[in-house]
Amino acid sequence: MQISDLPYPDPGVPDARSGPRFLIWLGRGQLGGQFKSLGWGLLHFSGIAGLPYAVGLGVGAVVDHDAGRLLLVGGLLVLLGVAISLGDAMLHRTAVTNWITAAARVQQLLARKTAELGSALTRRVAAGEVVAVSTGDVEKIGWFVEAVSRFLAAAFAVVLVCVGLLFYAPALGVVVAIGVPLVALAALPLLPRATQRADVQREKAGKATELASDTVAGLRVLRGIGGEELFLGRYREASQEVRRAAVRSARMWALISAIQVLLPGALLITVVWYGATLVVDGRIAVGELVAVFSAVATLLYPLRHFEEIAMAYSFSRPSAQRAARVLSLTRTEAAGRPGAAEVPQAPAPGGDLYDPQTGLLVPAGRFTAVVCGDPDLAGRLAERLGGHPMDAEEGSATGPSVLLGGVALDELPLDTARTLVLVQDKDPVLLSGTLRELFDVPASGAVESGAALEAAQCGDVLDALLQSAPEGVGDPMDARITERGRSLSGGQRQRLALARSLVTDPEVLVLDEPTSAVDSHTEARIADGVAALRAGRTTVVLASSPLLLDRADRVVLIDGGKVAAIGTHRELLHGEPLYRAVVTRETEEEQRLARVEMTRLEEELTEIEESA
């Protein structure tokens, strides 16, 4: 795999059972790149390992005054230099390729999972954690994948040098063979504490990121209520906690780095002192001492990769664990269980939509309005109707499946389910680009963008976009929308999102508070437009606006998570006190006074009848 081949046509199905298993899965997916990197690493480190022996041969040739042998040693040094240079350059190239491809694969997997779960993702995982996984954690995972091949090549070089010294100079080779493993493993007892401190730092950083994203998203509201400084102070405090955690973590890693410098230095001093003693005793030659000294000094470079792989794994393991947690999420628990039932076929057109958890039945081809006293319940109901059954308290996929034409939506392939049922939540997002690109969405083709814009009452929005467009733009469809539609008002964004949903023309359209940000006159026209454009198609609107409820064919009241009443808006308004309280926003005191007044009128009416 080359960088130019990214993104992957199919990133595959990850092993998300744990962080280490996810790292192993990533490594298996890049065996070709890992072997390339390992091969160039072996060339590079073998050249480094050969330098001490060449130096020892050269010193011996000088001592023996052997010019021919010295010339051969010079040629050998040239070859080793070429091997070191070429191997280093290609090792870096292949290792960085492994890093980028691993990071890109993880990002693709996260993007695919985000598209699969939609808004249900942030109900089950904190938004700050999702941001942390898709940014910093991705880099740390790629770092470990990159470092593996370099570490293996460095380990091979260390073993090669130690074994070679045992044969070249056994007396000193034993000292090196014993000392090098101690130096390489000396930092292991400190790694658990270093990892723990790094985990604390990442946890605090994730919370700070979540706080920052929430603050930025609600900045306009915060400025309106004067809460900007309050939240700025909270973020300042959170960032200082991240800084303190980072300093504590850095101290531990600094201690590990110091050990990796101190112990090799001590080993080098021991070798020189003991080797000088052996030379004085005549047990080894000067060339052998120089070769062993050069070998130990050379080992300092590959030994650094032992520290790097320890750091890379310590940082990447919790990052991989968090990524695996996100990637292990499924639309439902049943979808993630081995041996689940076969994927059913899509239901025939014209089926009713039924939610077993609430008892809500939406007849096919009808405009149904749903009234919930709890806004959170309305949001969870919208998620379930879209094929994401959510538990009310835990936020996990444990609820019963919603049925469309008798077929469970969550058991259908995601593309099929979203073609059948489209859910627009109460805070839809507009991506940056032209208005024409905004409406370039999968659709049946039966609804033109002009008709959808007219039904959603977007005439003034088109005029505003055209006025703010650069010169030469004569068609409002070519006008650009800024990121998340920030240049538009809340009502304008809401109407454009509604028009986009109408263009898709799904079999079932679920709208959660689609007109909460528009005035009553516009809301009435939108209600008429949506009812006319969606005639003969199944439409569900979760709202409490009387203007929308009055246009619905039937209205369903949900109380306590169950269907409490069904009828038209006017029938429920006169016959259901709870419905009237939700729709008219009556307080309990107002309801009591209304009951008292109704009782008084009934008594007066009775007295009049009796006197007559």
XYZ file of C-alpha atoms in Angstrom:
612
model
C 0.000 0.000 0.000
C 1.342 3.415 -1.017
C 0.181 6.755 0.304
C -1.091 7.622 -3.169
C -3.509 4.659 -2.922
C -5.331 6.136 0.069
C -8.118 6.094 1.031
C -8.673 2.360 1.187
C -11.468 1.088 -1.069
C -12.591 -0.898 1.975
C -10.852 -0.379 5.349
C -12.156 -3.771 6.508
C -13.912 -4.974 9.644
C -11.718 -4.193 12.678
C -11.119 -6.473 15.641
C -12.482 -4.084 18.273
C -12.620 -6.507 21.210
C -9.747 -4.689 22.934
C -7.035 -2.133 22.290
C -4.177 -4.646 21.805
C -6.319 -6.774 19.478
C -7.105 -3.670 17.444
C -3.376 -2.850 17.165
C -2.631 -6.420 16.067
C -5.416 -6.190 13.459
C -3.912 -2.976 12.103
C -0.466 -4.582 11.944
C -1.782 -7.652 10.102
C -3.440 -5.376 7.572
C -0.072 -3.825 6.720
C 2.222 -6.853 6.692
C 3.616 -5.900 3.297
C 4.586 -2.431 4.469
C 5.944 -3.807 7.747
C 8.169 -6.322 5.961
C 9.471 -3.597 3.641
C 10.270 -1.385 6.599
C 11.846 -4.310 8.469
C 14.005 -5.200 5.458
C 15.363 -1.673 5.087
C 15.784 -1.485 8.857
C 17.857 -4.667 8.866
C 20.078 -3.219 6.145
C 20.498 0.011 8.092
C 21.185 -1.530 11.493
C 23.327 -4.329 10.061
C 25.560 -1.639 8.588
C 25.728 0.029 11.981
C 26.475 -3.317 13.672
C 29.278 -3.981 11.177
C 31.078 -0.706 11.818
C 32.814 -1.778 15.068
C 34.232 -4.917 13.460
C 35.494 -2.907 10.482
C 37.091 -0.408 12.849
C 38.720 -3.237 14.802
C 40.064 -4.771 11.585
C 41.416 -1.395 10.537
C 43.206 -0.860 13.846
C 44.659 -4.346 13.620
C 45.874 -3.672 10.061
C 47.571 -0.453 11.199
C 49.245 -2.231 14.119
C 50.436 -5.003 11.753
C 51.478 -2.460 9.081
C 49.380 -4.388 6.521
C 48.497 -1.864 3.773
C 46.536 -4.352 1.669
C 44.302 -5.340 4.538
C 43.831 -1.671 5.448
C 42.681 -0.975 1.871
C 40.132 -3.773 2.101
C 38.877 -2.352 5.392
C 38.466 1.032 3.704
C 36.342 -0.553 0.986
C 34.289 -2.357 3.636
C 33.673 0.947 5.438
C 32.441 2.490 2.188
C 30.002 -0.384 1.672
C 28.788 -0.113 5.256
C 28.316 3.655 4.836
C 26.220 3.122 1.701
C 24.133 0.455 3.481
C 23.585 2.732 6.484
C 22.608 5.743 4.354
C 20.347 3.872 1.934
C 18.766 1.799 4.689
C 18.107 4.869 6.833
C 16.462 6.809 4.017
C 14.225 3.943 2.909
C 13.464 2.912 6.501
C 12.192 6.399 7.215
C 10.148 6.426 4.010
C 8.502 3.049 4.594
C 7.959 3.631 8.323
C 6.213 6.970 7.707
C 4.124 5.272 5.025
C 3.063 2.678 7.597
C 2.196 5.451 10.044
C 0.099 7.441 7.593
C -1.722 4.419 6.183
C -2.562 3.135 9.668
C -3.815 6.542 10.752
C -5.823 6.912 7.547
C -7.399 3.490 8.022
C -8.444 4.329 11.584
C -9.912 7.648 10.427
C -11.834 5.875 7.668
C -13.192 3.371 10.176
C -14.235 6.159 12.547
C -15.891 8.112 9.737
C -17.770 5.000 8.630
C -18.896 4.296 12.187
C -20.009 7.904 12.635
C -22.061 7.725 9.440
C -23.553 4.426 10.571
C -24.621 5.582 14.027
C -25.431 9.199 13.208
C -26.542 11.293 16.159
C -26.885 8.116 18.237
C -23.086 8.077 18.535
C -22.929 11.084 20.857
C -25.704 9.572 22.985
C -23.455 6.620 23.770
C -19.994 8.219 23.679
C -19.049 11.720 24.850
C -18.483 14.169 22.008
C -15.081 15.127 23.435
C -13.982 11.491 23.370
C -15.001 11.151 19.720
C -12.978 14.260 18.871
C -9.970 12.991 20.858
C -10.078 9.597 19.118
C -10.309 11.087 15.624
C -7.410 13.512 16.199
C -4.732 12.780 18.809
C -5.457 9.078 19.306
C -5.187 8.383 15.588
C -1.649 9.808 15.540
C -0.573 7.756 18.565
C -1.920 4.543 17.028
C -0.057 5.301 13.796
C 3.102 5.995 15.794
C 3.079 2.502 17.308
C 2.470 0.850 13.934
C 5.395 2.846 12.549
C 7.730 2.039 15.444
C 7.228 -1.755 15.386
C 9.388 -2.445 12.328
C 12.149 -0.084 13.499
C 12.189 -1.768 16.904
C 12.427 -5.259 15.397
C 15.322 -4.182 13.190
C 17.059 -2.523 16.142
C 16.532 -5.629 18.298
C 18.077 -7.753 15.529
C 21.092 -5.423 15.435
C 21.535 -5.606 19.225
C 21.407 -9.412 19.173
C 23.792 -9.489 16.219
C 26.349 -7.288 17.995
C 26.123 -9.225 21.270
C 26.487 -12.619 19.588
C 29.307 -11.325 17.396
C 31.207 -10.015 20.403
C 30.895 -13.391 22.128
C 32.855 -14.918 19.254
C 35.128 -11.961 18.533
C 36.216 -11.187 22.102
C 34.635 -13.682 24.520
C 36.003 -12.072 27.688
C 34.424 -8.691 26.934
C 31.520 -10.184 24.964
C 30.131 -11.810 28.115
C 30.075 -8.445 29.892
C 28.248 -6.846 26.965
C 25.804 -9.761 26.581
C 24.845 -9.461 30.266
C 24.799 -5.668 30.438
C 22.803 -4.877 27.291
C 19.609 -6.754 28.341
C 19.788 -5.068 31.751
C 20.053 -1.679 30.080
C 17.199 -2.463 27.667
C 14.858 -3.736 30.404
C 15.788 -1.322 33.194
C 12.889 1.026 32.463
C 10.197 -1.680 32.471
C 9.267 -1.266 36.186
C 8.551 2.423 35.544
C 6.322 1.902 32.511
C 3.051 1.113 34.395
C 3.271 4.349 36.373
C 4.235 6.314 33.255
C 1.287 4.783 31.409
C -1.073 5.624 34.267
C 0.016 9.252 34.266
C -0.338 9.421 30.488
C -3.882 8.005 30.772
C -4.803 10.700 33.306
C -3.422 13.354 30.980
C -5.446 12.040 28.015
C -8.615 11.818 30.112
C -8.280 15.428 31.237
C -7.442 16.509 27.695
C -10.593 14.782 26.397
C -12.740 16.586 28.973
C -11.146 19.910 28.091
C -11.770 19.266 24.400
C -15.401 18.430 25.100
C -15.808 21.607 27.163
C -14.207 23.663 24.389
C -16.436 22.198 21.683
C -19.548 22.786 23.780
C -18.481 26.366 24.492
C -17.786 27.138 20.843
C -21.083 25.578 19.755
C -23.020 27.706 22.244
C -20.907 30.862 21.988
C -23.722 32.952 20.567
C -26.043 31.967 23.408
C -23.311 32.481 26.020
C -22.690 36.011 24.778
C -26.401 36.703 24.905
C -26.711 35.741 28.581
C -23.322 37.087 29.637
C -21.902 33.644 30.404
C -18.890 33.885 28.111
C -16.427 34.774 30.889
C -17.831 32.046 33.155
C -17.215 29.314 30.592
C -13.875 30.837 29.658
C -12.849 30.501 33.296
C -13.994 26.884 33.352
C -11.977 26.099 30.234
C -8.947 27.920 31.670
C -9.157 25.765 34.790
C -9.564 22.588 32.699
C -6.580 23.496 30.519
C -4.435 24.089 33.614
C -5.369 20.627 34.878
C -4.253 19.222 31.514
C -0.979 21.144 31.811
C -0.297 19.847 35.329
C -1.091 16.276 34.250
C 1.198 16.663 31.234
C 4.057 17.897 33.442
C 3.641 14.912 35.801
C 3.648 12.564 32.832
C 6.685 14.270 31.278
C 8.643 13.932 34.530
C 8.208 10.174 34.495
C 9.249 9.910 30.865
C 12.228 12.172 31.572
C 13.270 9.758 34.320
C 13.005 6.843 31.895
C 15.087 8.756 29.327
C 17.690 9.544 31.982
C 17.976 5.860 32.837
C 18.421 5.068 29.159
C 21.362 7.499 29.065
C 22.908 6.715 32.463
C 22.995 2.923 32.262
C 24.515 2.671 28.753
C 27.161 5.160 29.902
C 27.897 3.012 32.918
C 28.136 -0.053 30.670
C 30.539 1.769 28.372
C 32.767 2.789 31.287
C 32.747 -0.797 32.606
C 33.755 -2.197 29.206
C 36.599 0.307 28.788
C 37.928 -0.262 32.303
C 37.744 -4.054 32.108
C 39.028 -4.106 28.515
C 42.027 -1.949 29.418
C 42.844 -4.411 32.186
C 42.688 -7.290 29.681
C 44.961 -5.428 27.240
C 47.534 -4.796 29.991
C 47.422 -8.489 30.877
C 47.906 -9.373 27.208
C 44.665 -11.350 27.018
C 43.239 -9.269 24.102
C 44.723 -7.042 21.433
C 44.306 -3.280 21.209
C 42.231 -3.698 18.020
C 39.816 -5.987 19.846
C 39.344 -3.421 22.628
C 38.687 -0.675 20.091
C 36.196 -2.909 18.287
C 34.326 -3.764 21.491
C 34.322 -0.118 22.606
C 32.962 0.922 19.203
C 30.328 -1.816 19.335
C 29.046 -0.720 22.755
C 29.018 2.934 21.694
C 27.170 1.961 18.542
C 24.567 0.059 20.561
C 23.403 3.306 22.152
C 21.561 4.191 18.933
C 19.488 0.985 18.482
C 18.819 0.880 22.231
C 16.905 4.157 21.893
C 14.296 2.271 19.887
C 13.596 0.091 22.935
C 12.554 3.232 24.792
C 10.587 4.450 21.768
C 8.582 1.224 21.383
C 7.799 1.274 25.101
C 6.571 4.869 24.871
C 4.671 4.198 21.641
C 2.853 1.211 23.113
C 2.129 2.990 26.404
C 0.568 5.912 24.544
C -1.134 3.918 21.802
C -2.709 1.189 23.969
C -5.275 3.448 25.677
C -5.755 5.311 22.393
C -6.453 2.017 20.642
C -8.771 1.038 23.491
C -10.816 4.199 23.013
C -10.889 3.720 19.256
C -11.965 0.100 19.715
C -14.722 1.210 22.075
C -16.156 3.526 19.429
C -15.697 1.022 16.605
C -17.355 -1.772 18.613
C -20.622 0.163 18.824
C -23.403 -1.193 16.659
C -26.823 0.123 15.722
C -28.277 -2.553 17.985
C -26.917 -5.221 20.282
C -28.439 -7.888 18.060
C -26.492 -6.602 15.073
C -23.221 -7.108 16.921
C -23.846 -10.644 18.186
C -22.269 -13.591 16.381
C -24.753 -15.899 14.788
C -27.402 -13.222 14.371
C -30.278 -13.959 12.074
C -29.900 -13.517 8.341
C -30.512 -10.060 6.942
C -34.195 -9.794 6.010
C -35.457 -8.390 2.752
C -36.739 -4.829 2.586
C -40.475 -4.540 3.304
C -42.931 -3.968 0.490
C -43.955 -0.316 -0.031
C -46.999 0.865 1.878
C -46.320 -0.762 5.249
C -47.225 0.766 8.602
C -44.532 2.006 10.989
C -44.828 0.555 14.490
C -42.804 1.141 17.659
C -43.371 -1.701 20.175
C -41.777 0.203 23.032
C -44.264 3.094 23.029
C -47.109 1.422 21.122
C -46.970 4.135 18.446
C -48.574 3.073 15.149
C -48.086 5.299 12.104
C -50.456 4.307 9.272
C -48.935 4.256 5.806
C -49.560 7.287 3.647
C -50.831 9.430 6.551
C -49.565 12.627 8.161
C -49.152 11.720 11.837
C -48.140 14.144 14.580
C -46.705 12.936 17.884
C -46.845 15.017 21.068
C -44.437 14.227 23.920
C -44.329 16.164 27.138
C -40.621 15.314 27.509
C -38.352 16.751 24.745
C -35.693 14.108 25.487
C -38.279 11.377 24.971
C -39.139 12.909 21.590
C -35.479 12.793 20.567
C -35.107 9.151 21.608
C -38.329 8.262 19.815
C -37.034 9.895 16.620
C -33.850 7.801 16.909
C -35.849 4.587 17.329
C -38.074 5.381 14.381
C -34.902 5.736 12.306
C -33.767 2.205 13.190
C -31.653 2.969 16.261
C -33.490 1.459 19.243
C -32.182 3.256 22.313
C -32.669 2.451 25.966
C -34.262 5.380 27.719
C -31.911 5.495 30.690
C -28.646 3.890 29.692
C -28.455 5.272 26.152
C -27.556 1.834 24.801
C -29.097 -0.118 21.973
C -31.311 -2.352 24.118
C -34.839 -1.294 23.139
C -37.149 -3.296 20.891
C -36.861 -2.836 17.154
C -39.171 -0.543 15.226
C -41.104 -2.393 12.517
C -41.858 -1.103 9.033
C -44.272 -3.349 7.207
C -43.540 -6.028 9.835
C -39.748 -5.939 9.220
C -37.332 -4.789 11.930
C -35.520 -1.685 10.701
C -32.363 -2.305 12.713
C -31.880 -5.706 11.064
C -31.880 -4.199 7.572
C -28.633 -2.986 5.944
C -27.952 0.611 6.904
C -28.305 1.965 3.355
C -31.655 0.213 2.943
C -32.973 1.431 6.292
C -32.023 5.026 5.562
C -33.567 4.860 2.114
C -36.846 3.783 3.696
C -36.827 6.075 6.751
C -35.197 9.489 7.008
C -34.963 11.252 10.378
C -34.303 14.975 10.633
C -33.406 15.908 14.192
C -34.181 19.201 15.847
C -30.705 20.628 15.204
C -29.810 19.669 11.612
C -26.388 20.531 10.188
C -25.725 22.332 6.902
C -22.367 21.604 5.312
C -20.407 24.344 3.594
C -20.750 24.630 -0.192
C -23.245 25.853 -2.733
C -26.966 25.412 -2.284
C -26.940 23.101 -5.288
C -24.386 20.884 -3.543
C -26.512 20.929 -0.391
C -29.378 19.351 -2.312
C -27.137 16.827 -4.069
C -28.294 13.986 -1.804
C -29.609 10.465 -2.497
C -33.215 10.958 -3.542
C -36.062 9.262 -5.362
C -36.123 12.019 -7.999
C -39.861 12.565 -7.551
C -39.433 15.883 -5.711
C -37.601 18.772 -7.371
C -35.506 21.122 -5.270
C -37.711 24.059 -6.295
C -40.847 22.364 -4.994
C -39.118 21.427 -1.749
C -37.830 24.979 -1.232
C -41.310 26.365 -1.865
C -42.939 23.934 0.554
C -40.378 24.857 3.221
C -40.989 28.581 2.592
C -37.373 29.331 1.650
C -38.067 32.278 -0.673
C -36.522 34.856 1.641
C -33.546 32.557 2.251
C -32.838 32.391 -1.486
C -33.054 36.185 -1.742
C -30.646 36.620 1.176
C -28.152 34.156 -0.319
C -28.319 35.871 -3.702
C -27.750 39.313 -2.181
C -24.688 38.157 -0.254
C -23.257 36.211 -3.208
C -20.327 37.620 -5.242
C -20.979 39.465 -8.476
C -21.751 37.218 -11.405
C -23.811 34.722 -9.392
C -27.323 35.009 -10.799
C -28.786 31.740 -9.562
C -29.308 31.382 -5.792
C -28.579 27.665 -6.173
C -24.965 28.663 -6.940
C -24.667 30.834 -3.824
C -22.368 29.457 -1.142
C -23.319 28.512 2.390
C -20.718 28.997 5.096
C -19.681 26.251 7.530
C -22.736 24.912 9.390
C -24.750 27.747 7.812
C -23.487 30.241 10.404
C -24.260 33.208 8.141
C -27.969 32.284 8.271
C -30.433 32.639 11.098
C -31.691 29.613 13.009
C -35.019 29.683 11.193
C -33.341 29.937 7.780
C -31.069 26.986 8.525
C -34.032 24.985 9.762
C -36.052 25.643 6.615
C -33.156 24.757 4.285
C -32.639 21.501 6.184
C -36.363 20.744 5.892
C -36.242 21.374 2.140
C -33.264 19.024 1.848
C -35.206 16.314 3.697
C -38.211 16.824 1.419
C -36.017 16.421 -1.682
C -34.922 12.946 -0.587
C -38.599 11.838 -0.679
C -38.204 8.750 1.567
C -41.020 6.303 2.151
C -41.180 7.495 5.768
C -40.059 10.990 6.807
C -39.604 11.699 10.526
C -39.270 15.376 11.520
C -38.335 16.361 15.063
C -39.517 19.936 15.786
C -38.982 21.115 12.169
C -40.404 24.617 12.756
C -39.286 25.488 16.280
C -37.234 28.486 15.065
C -39.763 30.145 12.686
C -42.626 32.538 13.316
C -46.262 31.397 13.449
C -47.271 32.735 10.012
C -44.363 30.977 8.294
C -45.026 27.869 10.362
C -48.607 27.684 9.135
C -47.523 27.929 5.503
C -44.817 25.300 6.064
C -47.380 22.953 7.588
C -49.621 23.349 4.531
C -46.677 22.923 2.153
C -45.340 19.786 3.806
C -48.805 18.225 4.002
C -49.414 18.901 0.294
C -45.970 17.768 -0.895
C -46.030 14.606 1.226
C -49.602 13.629 0.305
C -49.825 9.842 0.058
C -46.457 9.407 1.810
C -45.910 8.495 5.446
C -44.858 11.515 7.499
C -44.249 11.714 11.245
C -43.795 15.074 12.962
C -42.771 15.254 16.605
C -43.975 18.679 17.706
C -46.228 20.533 20.107
C -47.141 23.457 17.857
C -50.922 23.753 17.361
C -50.381 24.967 13.793
C -48.602 21.747 12.830
C -50.891 19.522 14.891
C -54.007 20.975 13.276
C -52.760 19.967 9.785
C -52.064 16.347 10.800
C -54.418 13.523 9.835
C -54.058 12.054 13.320
C -52.305 13.089 16.521
C -50.799 10.704 19.077
C -50.126 11.750 22.674
C -47.315 9.906 24.456
C -47.115 10.119 28.226
C -44.726 8.170 30.438
C -43.191 6.490 27.396
C -46.498 4.991 26.198
C -49.304 6.054 23.874
C -51.923 7.787 26.026
C -54.427 9.105 23.463
C -55.111 9.176 19.706
C -57.334 11.494 17.720
C -57.351 14.742 15.798
C -55.905 17.901 17.261
C -59.304 19.406 18.030
C -60.654 16.196 19.560
C -57.697 15.840 21.910
C -57.697 19.537 22.739
C -61.254 19.315 24.076
C -61.154 15.811 25.519
C -57.649 15.313 26.942
C -56.516 17.706 29.729
C -52.944 16.417 29.575
C -52.781 17.026 25.834
C -54.225 20.506 26.279
C -51.665 21.273 28.990
C -48.746 20.236 26.755
C -49.972 22.031 23.658
C -51.207 25.242 25.308
C -48.444 25.260 27.969
C -50.984 25.540 30.770
C -49.613 25.376 34.293
C -51.128 23.105 36.945
C -52.754 26.126 38.597
C -54.304 27.193 35.282
C -55.627 23.675 34.769
C -57.148 23.696 38.278
C -58.841 27.032 37.679
C -60.136 25.801 34.321
C -61.627 22.710 35.995
C -63.213 24.882 38.681
C -64.678 27.174 36.051
C -65.965 24.210 34.045
C -67.600 22.746 37.172
C -69.236 26.098 37.954
C -70.644 26.391 34.434
C -71.983 22.843 34.589
C -73.704 23.571 37.913
C -75.270 26.765 36.543
C -76.455 24.893 33.482
C -78.022 22.230 35.695
C -79.819 24.853 37.795
C -81.208 26.513 34.661
C -82.476 23.189 33.354
C -84.125 22.338 36.691
C -85.842 25.744 36.961
C -87.135 25.415 33.421
